[in-house]
Short mmCIF file of C-alpha atoms and ligand atoms in Angstrom, two decimals:
data_model
loop_
_atom_site.label_atom_id
_atom_site.label_comp_id
_atom_site.label_asym_id
_atom_site.label_seq_id
_atom_site.Cartn_x
_atom_site.Cartn_y
_atom_site.Cartn_z
CA MET G 1 -85.89 216.51 122.41
CA SER G 2 -82.57 218.05 120.94
CA LYS G 3 -82.66 220.43 117.96
CA GLY G 4 -81.00 217.75 115.92
CA ASP G 5 -83.90 215.44 116.67
CA LYS G 6 -86.48 217.86 115.72
CA TYR G 7 -84.90 219.38 112.55
CA LEU G 8 -82.66 216.97 110.86
CA SER G 9 -83.44 214.13 108.52
CA ARG G 10 -83.95 210.67 110.08
CA ALA G 11 -81.52 209.50 107.22
CA VAL G 12 -78.77 211.74 108.45
CA LEU G 13 -79.42 211.11 112.17
CA ASP G 14 -79.21 207.39 111.66
CA LEU G 15 -75.81 207.59 109.85
CA ALA G 16 -72.88 206.33 111.98
CA PRO G 17 -69.89 208.79 112.04
CA SER G 18 -66.77 207.86 110.19
CA GLY G 19 -64.57 205.43 112.39
CA ILE G 20 -61.57 207.04 110.74
CA ARG G 21 -62.58 210.50 111.56
CA ARG G 22 -63.62 209.90 115.07
CA PHE G 23 -60.28 208.31 115.75
CA PHE G 24 -58.19 211.13 114.32
CA ASP G 25 -59.94 213.88 116.22
CA VAL G 26 -58.54 212.43 119.17
CA ALA G 27 -55.07 211.79 117.62
CA SER G 28 -55.00 215.43 116.43
CA GLN G 29 -55.30 216.78 120.01
CA MET G 30 -52.35 214.80 121.34
CA GLU G 31 -48.73 216.13 120.79
CA GLY G 32 -45.95 214.08 119.17
CA VAL G 33 -48.09 211.53 117.47
CA ILE G 34 -46.61 209.44 114.96
CA SER G 35 -49.35 208.51 112.33
CA LEU G 36 -49.86 205.74 109.88
CA GLY G 37 -53.44 207.01 109.76
CA VAL G 38 -54.21 209.29 107.02
CA GLY G 39 -54.79 207.56 103.47
CA GLU G 40 -53.09 210.17 101.13
CA PRO G 41 -49.93 210.40 99.27
CA ASP G 42 -47.00 212.19 101.35
CA PHE G 43 -45.74 213.75 97.99
CA VAL G 44 -46.58 217.19 96.93
CA THR G 45 -48.29 217.38 93.41
CA PRO G 46 -45.39 217.29 90.90
CA TRP G 47 -44.30 220.71 89.93
CA HIS G 48 -45.18 220.61 86.37
CA ILE G 49 -48.78 219.94 87.27
CA ARG G 50 -48.98 222.94 89.75
CA GLU G 51 -47.37 224.94 86.99
CA ALA G 52 -50.23 224.03 84.74
CA CYS G 53 -52.61 225.42 87.37
CA PHE G 54 -50.57 228.84 87.52
CA ASP G 55 -50.70 228.89 83.75
CA SER G 56 -54.53 228.40 83.68
CA LEU G 57 -54.87 231.17 85.94
CA GLU G 58 -52.72 233.66 83.99
CA ARG G 59 -54.70 232.83 81.00
CA GLY G 60 -58.00 233.36 82.65
CA TYR G 61 -59.42 229.90 82.92
CA THR G 62 -61.35 230.95 85.97
CA MET G 63 -65.00 230.43 84.83
CA TYR G 64 -67.51 227.31 85.10
CA SER G 65 -66.63 224.59 82.68
CA SER G 66 -69.36 222.72 80.81
CA ASN G 67 -71.21 220.57 83.25
CA GLN G 68 -69.60 217.49 82.07
CA GLY G 69 -66.05 218.83 82.13
CA ILE G 70 -63.76 220.34 79.70
CA ILE G 71 -63.65 218.44 76.56
CA GLU G 72 -59.89 218.24 76.24
CA LEU G 73 -59.81 216.48 79.64
CA ARG G 74 -62.55 213.99 78.56
CA GLU G 75 -60.70 213.24 75.37
CA GLU G 76 -57.57 212.77 77.48
CA ILE G 77 -59.12 210.41 79.88
CA ALA G 78 -60.65 208.50 76.85
CA LYS G 79 -57.11 208.06 75.59
CA TYR G 80 -55.75 206.96 78.97
CA MET G 81 -58.50 204.37 79.44
CA TYR G 82 -57.65 203.22 75.96
CA ARG G 83 -53.73 203.20 76.66
CA THR G 84 -53.96 201.46 80.23
CA GLN G 85 -57.09 199.10 79.93
CA GLY G 86 -57.84 198.91 76.17
CA LEU G 87 -61.38 200.37 76.91
CA SER G 88 -62.87 202.95 74.40
CA TYR G 89 -65.20 205.61 75.62
CA ASP G 90 -66.64 208.33 73.62
CA PRO G 91 -65.55 211.61 75.22
CA GLU G 92 -68.70 213.49 74.22
CA GLU G 93 -71.16 210.92 76.04
CA GLU G 94 -69.29 208.47 78.02
CA VAL G 95 -66.90 210.39 80.24
CA LEU G 96 -68.09 212.78 83.16
CA ILE G 97 -65.51 214.87 85.27
CA THR G 98 -66.55 214.90 88.86
CA VAL G 99 -65.45 216.39 92.09
CA GLY G 100 -63.22 213.42 92.90
CA VAL G 101 -64.40 209.79 93.02
CA SER G 102 -66.46 210.73 96.10
CA GLU G 103 -68.82 212.87 94.20
CA ALA G 104 -68.89 210.22 91.44
CA THR G 105 -69.82 207.63 93.95
CA ASP G 106 -72.69 209.69 95.34
CA LEU G 107 -73.85 210.26 91.73
CA ILE G 108 -73.85 206.72 90.48
CA LEU G 109 -75.64 205.62 93.44
CA ARG G 110 -78.34 208.26 93.31
CA ALA G 111 -78.65 207.75 89.54
CA LEU G 112 -79.25 204.11 89.88
CA LEU G 113 -81.27 203.49 92.90
CA MET G 114 -84.92 203.05 93.58
CA PRO G 115 -85.90 202.94 97.26
CA GLY G 116 -85.00 199.80 98.97
CA GLU G 117 -82.92 198.48 95.95
CA GLU G 118 -79.82 196.82 97.28
CA VAL G 119 -76.12 197.49 96.66
CA MET G 120 -73.64 194.84 97.34
CA ILE G 121 -70.54 196.11 99.11
CA PRO G 122 -67.47 193.82 99.66
CA GLU G 123 -65.85 194.77 103.19
CA PRO G 124 -63.63 195.55 104.49
CA SER G 125 -63.99 198.66 102.15
CA TYR G 126 -63.81 202.36 101.99
CA VAL G 127 -65.94 204.16 104.56
CA SER G 128 -68.36 205.94 101.96
CA TYR G 129 -70.15 203.21 100.23
CA VAL G 130 -72.38 202.26 102.94
CA PRO G 131 -73.55 205.82 103.84
CA CYS G 132 -73.84 206.86 100.16
CA THR G 133 -76.02 203.87 99.48
CA ILE G 134 -78.34 204.72 102.48
CA MET G 135 -78.41 208.34 101.35
CA ALA G 136 -79.52 207.39 98.04
CA GLY G 137 -82.31 205.38 99.40
CA GLY G 138 -80.81 202.06 98.86
CA LYS G 139 -79.92 199.23 101.22
CA PRO G 140 -76.36 198.18 101.61
CA VAL G 141 -75.73 194.53 101.65
CA ILE G 142 -72.48 193.41 102.99
CA LEU G 143 -70.36 190.93 101.44
CA CYS G 144 -67.44 189.60 103.53
CA THR G 145 -63.86 189.06 102.26
CA ASP G 146 -61.13 187.59 104.45
CA ALA G 147 -57.34 187.07 104.80
CA GLU G 148 -57.73 183.46 103.90
CA HIS G 149 -58.85 184.27 100.44
CA GLU G 150 -56.39 187.38 100.20
CA PHE G 151 -59.43 189.63 100.82
CA ARG G 152 -60.64 188.99 97.25
CA LEU G 153 -64.27 188.72 96.67
CA THR G 154 -65.28 185.09 95.84
CA ALA G 155 -68.14 183.93 93.64
CA GLU G 156 -69.72 181.99 96.52
CA GLU G 157 -69.89 184.97 98.72
CA LEU G 158 -71.38 187.22 95.91
CA ALA G 159 -73.86 184.44 94.76
CA GLY G 160 -75.05 183.75 98.42
CA LYS G 161 -76.08 187.41 99.11
CA ILE G 162 -78.27 187.88 95.88
CA THR G 163 -81.90 188.57 96.05
CA GLU G 164 -84.46 189.85 93.80
CA LYS G 165 -83.78 193.53 94.86
CA SER G 166 -79.97 193.26 93.98
CA LYS G 167 -79.20 196.03 91.76
CA ALA G 168 -75.53 196.91 92.03
CA LEU G 169 -72.20 195.59 92.99
CA ILE G 170 -69.31 197.98 94.16
CA LEU G 171 -65.85 196.63 93.38
CA SER G 172 -62.99 198.64 94.91
CA TYR G 173 -59.71 197.03 93.91
CA PRO G 174 -57.06 197.68 94.66
CA ASN G 175 -58.57 197.97 98.03
CA ASN G 176 -58.52 200.37 100.81
CA PRO G 177 -57.99 199.28 103.66
CA THR G 178 -56.37 195.94 102.92
CA GLY G 179 -54.45 196.43 99.72
CA ALA G 180 -55.85 193.56 97.97
CA ILE G 181 -56.07 193.28 94.33
CA MET G 182 -58.52 191.32 92.25
CA GLU G 183 -56.78 189.29 89.13
CA ARG G 184 -58.37 188.61 85.82
CA GLU G 185 -59.44 185.12 86.96
CA ASP G 186 -60.87 186.39 90.20
CA LEU G 187 -62.96 188.79 88.10
CA GLU G 188 -63.67 186.25 85.60
CA ALA G 189 -65.33 183.96 88.40
CA LEU G 190 -67.86 186.77 89.21
CA VAL G 191 -69.11 187.62 85.56
CA ASP G 192 -71.63 184.92 84.97
CA ILE G 193 -73.30 185.74 88.22
CA ILE G 194 -73.38 189.54 87.44
CA ILE G 195 -74.73 188.94 84.01
CA LYS G 196 -77.19 186.39 85.25
CA HIS G 197 -78.60 188.77 87.94
CA ASP G 198 -78.44 191.73 85.60
CA LEU G 199 -76.24 193.86 88.11
CA ILE G 200 -74.60 197.08 87.33
CA VAL G 201 -71.00 197.07 88.68
CA ILE G 202 -69.52 200.22 90.21
CA SER G 203 -65.76 199.94 89.82
CA ASP G 204 -63.73 202.18 92.13
CA GLU G 205 -60.30 202.06 90.38
CA ILE G 206 -58.72 205.09 92.31
CA TYR G 207 -55.80 202.87 93.29
CA GLY G 208 -55.56 201.10 89.86
CA GLU G 209 -52.25 202.74 89.08
CA LEU G 210 -50.67 201.55 92.44
CA THR G 211 -50.06 197.91 92.00
CA TYR G 212 -46.70 196.18 92.88
CA GLY G 213 -44.65 193.10 92.22
CA GLY G 214 -45.31 193.07 88.43
CA LYS G 215 -49.25 192.92 89.02
CA LYS G 216 -51.13 195.16 86.65
CA HIS G 217 -54.54 196.19 87.47
CA VAL G 218 -57.21 194.68 85.48
CA SER G 219 -60.54 196.55 85.13
CA ILE G 220 -63.91 194.19 85.17
CA ALA G 221 -65.06 196.60 82.35
CA THR G 222 -62.51 194.60 80.07
CA LEU G 223 -64.15 191.31 80.49
CA PRO G 224 -66.69 190.16 77.79
CA GLY G 225 -70.26 191.57 78.40
CA MET G 226 -68.94 193.86 81.24
CA LYS G 227 -68.15 197.09 79.60
CA GLU G 228 -71.97 197.92 79.04
CA ARG G 229 -72.99 197.19 82.87
CA THR G 230 -69.64 198.69 84.51
CA ILE G 231 -69.23 202.34 85.68
CA VAL G 232 -65.64 202.84 86.12
CA LEU G 233 -64.54 205.53 88.65
CA ASN G 234 -61.15 206.94 88.78
CA GLY G 235 -59.41 210.17 89.66
CA PHE G 236 -56.20 212.07 90.43
CA SER G 237 -55.98 212.15 94.28
CA LYS G 238 -53.80 209.01 94.63
CA ALA G 239 -51.86 208.26 91.62
CA PHE G 240 -51.10 211.86 90.95
CA ALA G 241 -50.86 213.10 94.56
CA MET G 242 -53.62 215.46 93.82
CA THR G 243 -55.89 214.88 96.83
CA GLY G 244 -56.73 218.53 97.30
CA TRP G 245 -57.44 219.40 93.71
CA ARG G 246 -60.76 217.37 93.92
CA ILE G 247 -60.82 215.84 90.29
CA GLY G 248 -62.25 212.52 89.53
CA TYR G 249 -64.16 210.90 86.60
CA ALA G 250 -66.53 208.25 85.59
CA CYS G 251 -66.70 206.37 82.38
CA GLY G 252 -69.44 204.08 81.14
CA ASP G 253 -72.82 203.91 79.43
CA PRO G 254 -73.94 207.18 77.94
CA ASP G 255 -77.52 206.86 79.55
CA ILE G 256 -75.97 206.26 83.00
CA ILE G 257 -73.34 208.95 82.50
CA GLY G 258 -76.18 211.20 81.39
CA ALA G 259 -78.18 210.61 84.33
CA MET G 260 -75.13 211.35 86.64
CA ASN G 261 -74.57 214.50 84.79
CA LYS G 262 -78.08 215.56 85.40
CA ILE G 263 -77.62 215.55 89.19
CA HIS G 264 -74.13 216.85 88.82
CA GLN G 265 -75.38 219.86 86.90
CA TYR G 266 -78.04 220.63 89.83
CA THR G 267 -75.83 219.87 92.82
CA MET G 268 -72.14 220.67 91.74
CA LEU G 269 -72.57 222.33 88.38
CA CYS G 270 -68.96 221.31 87.31
CA ALA G 271 -65.66 220.36 88.82
CA PRO G 272 -63.09 223.25 89.34
CA MET G 273 -61.64 224.53 86.21
CA MET G 274 -58.02 225.16 87.44
CA GLY G 275 -57.97 221.43 88.77
CA GLN G 276 -59.37 220.13 85.38
CA ARG G 277 -56.55 222.00 83.70
CA ALA G 278 -53.89 220.60 86.12
CA ALA G 279 -55.50 217.00 85.64
CA LEU G 280 -54.95 217.49 81.87
CA GLU G 281 -51.33 218.34 82.48
CA ALA G 282 -51.21 215.03 84.92
CA LEU G 283 -52.44 212.79 81.99
CA ARG G 284 -50.37 214.42 79.17
CA HIS G 285 -47.01 214.56 80.75
CA GLY G 286 -47.24 213.13 84.37
CA GLU G 287 -46.73 209.45 83.72
CA SER G 288 -43.02 209.19 84.56
CA GLU G 289 -43.13 211.07 87.83
CA MET G 290 -46.35 209.02 88.78
CA LEU G 291 -44.30 205.61 88.15
CA ARG G 292 -41.54 207.20 90.40
CA MET G 293 -44.00 207.50 93.10
CA VAL G 294 -45.12 203.98 92.69
CA GLU G 295 -41.64 202.62 93.03
CA ASP G 296 -41.26 204.54 96.13
CA TYR G 297 -44.40 203.06 97.64
CA ASP G 298 -43.21 199.65 96.62
CA ARG G 299 -39.98 200.10 98.81
CA ARG G 300 -41.81 201.30 101.68
CA ARG G 301 -44.46 198.45 101.18
CA ARG G 302 -41.80 196.07 101.42
CA LEU G 303 -40.14 197.82 104.40
CA VAL G 304 -43.51 197.81 106.39
CA LEU G 305 -44.32 194.27 105.47
CA LYS G 306 -40.97 192.87 106.77
CA GLY G 307 -41.35 195.05 109.96
CA PHE G 308 -44.87 193.57 110.75
CA ARG G 309 -43.66 189.99 109.96
CA GLU G 310 -40.73 190.53 112.14
CA ILE G 311 -42.70 191.90 115.05
CA GLY G 312 -44.76 188.69 114.67
CA MET G 313 -48.07 190.23 113.59
CA PRO G 314 -49.25 188.09 110.60
CA CYS G 315 -49.89 190.30 107.50
CA PHE G 316 -51.31 189.31 104.03
CA GLU G 317 -49.12 190.90 101.34
CA PRO G 318 -50.90 193.74 99.69
CA GLU G 319 -50.33 194.01 96.07
CA GLY G 320 -52.10 197.59 95.56
CA ALA G 321 -52.99 200.92 97.06
CA PHE G 322 -50.58 202.14 99.91
CA TYR G 323 -51.92 200.22 103.03
CA VAL G 324 -51.05 197.10 104.98
CA PHE G 325 -53.75 195.34 107.10
CA PRO G 326 -51.87 193.31 109.81
CA SER G 327 -53.62 190.99 112.14
CA ILE G 328 -53.70 191.93 115.83
CA ALA G 329 -55.01 188.62 117.07
CA ARG G 330 -51.91 188.07 118.92
CA THR G 331 -53.12 190.64 121.69
CA GLY G 332 -56.69 189.61 122.11
CA LEU G 333 -57.75 193.14 121.81
CA SER G 334 -60.34 194.47 119.59
CA SER G 335 -59.33 196.62 116.99
CA VAL G 336 -60.56 199.85 118.49
CA GLU G 337 -58.98 198.79 122.06
CA PHE G 338 -55.91 198.16 120.18
CA SER G 339 -55.74 201.41 118.31
CA GLU G 340 -56.76 203.51 121.36
CA LYS G 341 -54.13 201.72 123.58
CA LEU G 342 -51.50 202.17 121.14
CA LEU G 343 -52.16 205.85 120.88
CA ARG G 344 -52.23 206.39 124.56
CA GLU G 345 -49.19 204.31 125.31
CA GLU G 346 -46.94 204.77 122.21
CA LYS G 347 -48.45 207.70 120.45
CA VAL G 348 -48.76 205.81 117.28
CA ALA G 349 -52.04 206.37 115.27
CA VAL G 350 -53.45 203.52 113.06
CA VAL G 351 -57.02 202.95 112.07
CA PRO G 352 -58.96 200.16 113.66
CA GLY G 353 -60.18 197.60 111.16
CA ASP G 354 -63.70 197.78 112.10
CA ALA G 355 -63.93 201.24 110.90
CA PHE G 356 -64.10 199.58 107.40
CA GLY G 357 -67.00 197.17 108.46
CA SER G 358 -67.22 194.30 110.91
CA CYS G 359 -65.18 192.00 108.72
CA GLY G 360 -62.37 194.15 109.49
CA GLU G 361 -62.24 193.45 113.04
CA GLY G 362 -59.00 191.76 114.37
CA PHE G 363 -57.05 194.01 112.12
CA ILE G 364 -55.60 197.56 111.79
CA ARG G 365 -54.96 199.54 108.74
CA CYS G 366 -51.54 201.31 108.56
CA CYS G 367 -50.78 203.67 105.57
CA TYR G 368 -47.08 203.49 104.46
CA ALA G 369 -47.28 206.81 102.35
CA TYR G 370 -44.96 208.15 104.96
CA SER G 371 -41.09 208.69 105.12
CA VAL G 372 -39.06 205.44 105.74
CA GLU G 373 -37.73 207.02 109.12
CA HIS G 374 -41.21 207.71 110.03
CA ILE G 375 -42.30 204.43 109.27
CA GLN G 376 -39.33 202.81 111.23
CA GLN G 377 -40.06 204.81 114.15
CA ALA G 378 -43.85 203.67 114.22
CA LEU G 379 -42.74 200.10 113.83
CA ASP G 380 -40.30 200.12 116.78
CA LYS G 381 -43.02 201.59 118.92
CA ILE G 382 -45.59 198.92 117.76
CA ASN G 383 -42.94 196.35 118.53
CA ASN G 384 -42.55 197.76 122.08
CA PHE G 385 -46.40 197.59 122.31
CA ILE G 386 -46.87 194.27 121.24
CA ASP G 387 -44.09 192.90 123.70
CA ARG G 388 -46.13 194.38 126.60
CA ASN G 389 -49.57 193.53 125.14
CA GLU G 390 -49.31 190.01 124.12
CA LYS G 391 -52.26 187.67 125.08
CA LYS G 392 -51.09 185.36 127.74
CA THR G 393 -52.03 181.91 127.22
CA PRO G 394 -53.43 180.09 130.24
N1 PLP D 1 -62.39 205.78 96.93
C1 PLP D 1 -61.43 205.12 97.55
C2 PLP D 1 -61.36 203.57 97.80
C3 PLP D 1 -60.71 205.98 98.57
O1 PLP D 1 -59.83 205.41 99.35
C4 PLP D 1 -60.82 207.31 98.51
C5 PLP D 1 -60.07 208.27 99.53
O2 PLP D 1 -59.42 207.81 100.35
C6 PLP D 1 -61.78 207.87 97.59
C7 PLP D 1 -62.50 207.04 96.73
C8 PLP D 1 -62.03 209.31 97.41
O3 PLP D 1 -61.25 209.89 96.45
P1 PLP D 1 -61.12 211.34 95.95
O4 PLP D 1 -60.33 212.00 96.61
O5 PLP D 1 -61.11 210.97 94.40
O6 PLP D 1 -62.58 211.85 96.30
#
């Protein structure tokens, strides 16, 4: 028996390691790798936001903030939610500042779940929902989405997986890894089922600002009867290029936000003070720069989509986030085989689709938050790879 087996919790021993990390540990040890793998902006945080952080240090903002986060930031978030989605939240009781959406996800699941209660998770999806559900004592129930339905969650899929233990539904749109969005009518189709079965919706809207082709993000909380049963999670990592600052937030029902804050005060105490001051500047004066970054992602989105289609890899058009999710069916390889072989033979790193759940098998995730030259180089190499690895028809 190893030490781990003896001393570690069963729940942790049973967690599968992240498929993304495992893959990038290999890639990081090779030289000259061109990566389309890491899901973060290639922009440095805009200068005026960094300056706000210097300023906060000069003024001596180096202490703990209130557990819930500085009131100015909560007020600014409430205004932002109203400006962008028409949603009103009371900054005193209905907004909590967290250490990224990552912490907010953990808090909401721990605040809601009794042992064995079920959380419905559409896949392919971001890697943390399943492990966080398990760590909170819940049971993940996977809902499959597919390219045929543009990776949107359908009412049939949701209705078919409901049991008497169903407690919550996670919606994560715009989606990582597919780039799919849910439009108002897609969300409307889910509402009756959600209300009938008294589900709480955890809506991870971290890519909500990153939408393209005239599409605007719609929060499910804006639909009739949904605000009171939806906790909206968002943050600064993606839209404002602030992944390292670790600031996110949750908005919703005051009792649920209060319960999340209870866990937060004992585990995290508060989000970093300097990050909160910088986030305040991002919301007050960061919108035009954010929109410039979104325009830039859009240019690269079109380039990468055209590239994959020219290579002959079918690729659903993503309308949000900064990922494409092309099919690798042509090669007959599994997504792990494809990604490992591509890394070995062409030194290009992508993420196997099955890292985001078994519904992601047959696809790879490519992030396009890289320079145009970098993307073009990667596409040329993927083209060579496909030429050599095309499935031979008998
Ligand atoms: N949610 C989704 C869908 C993500 O893709 C990510 C990061 O990639 C996160 C949450 C984590 O966000 P944060 O940096 O705010 O913790």
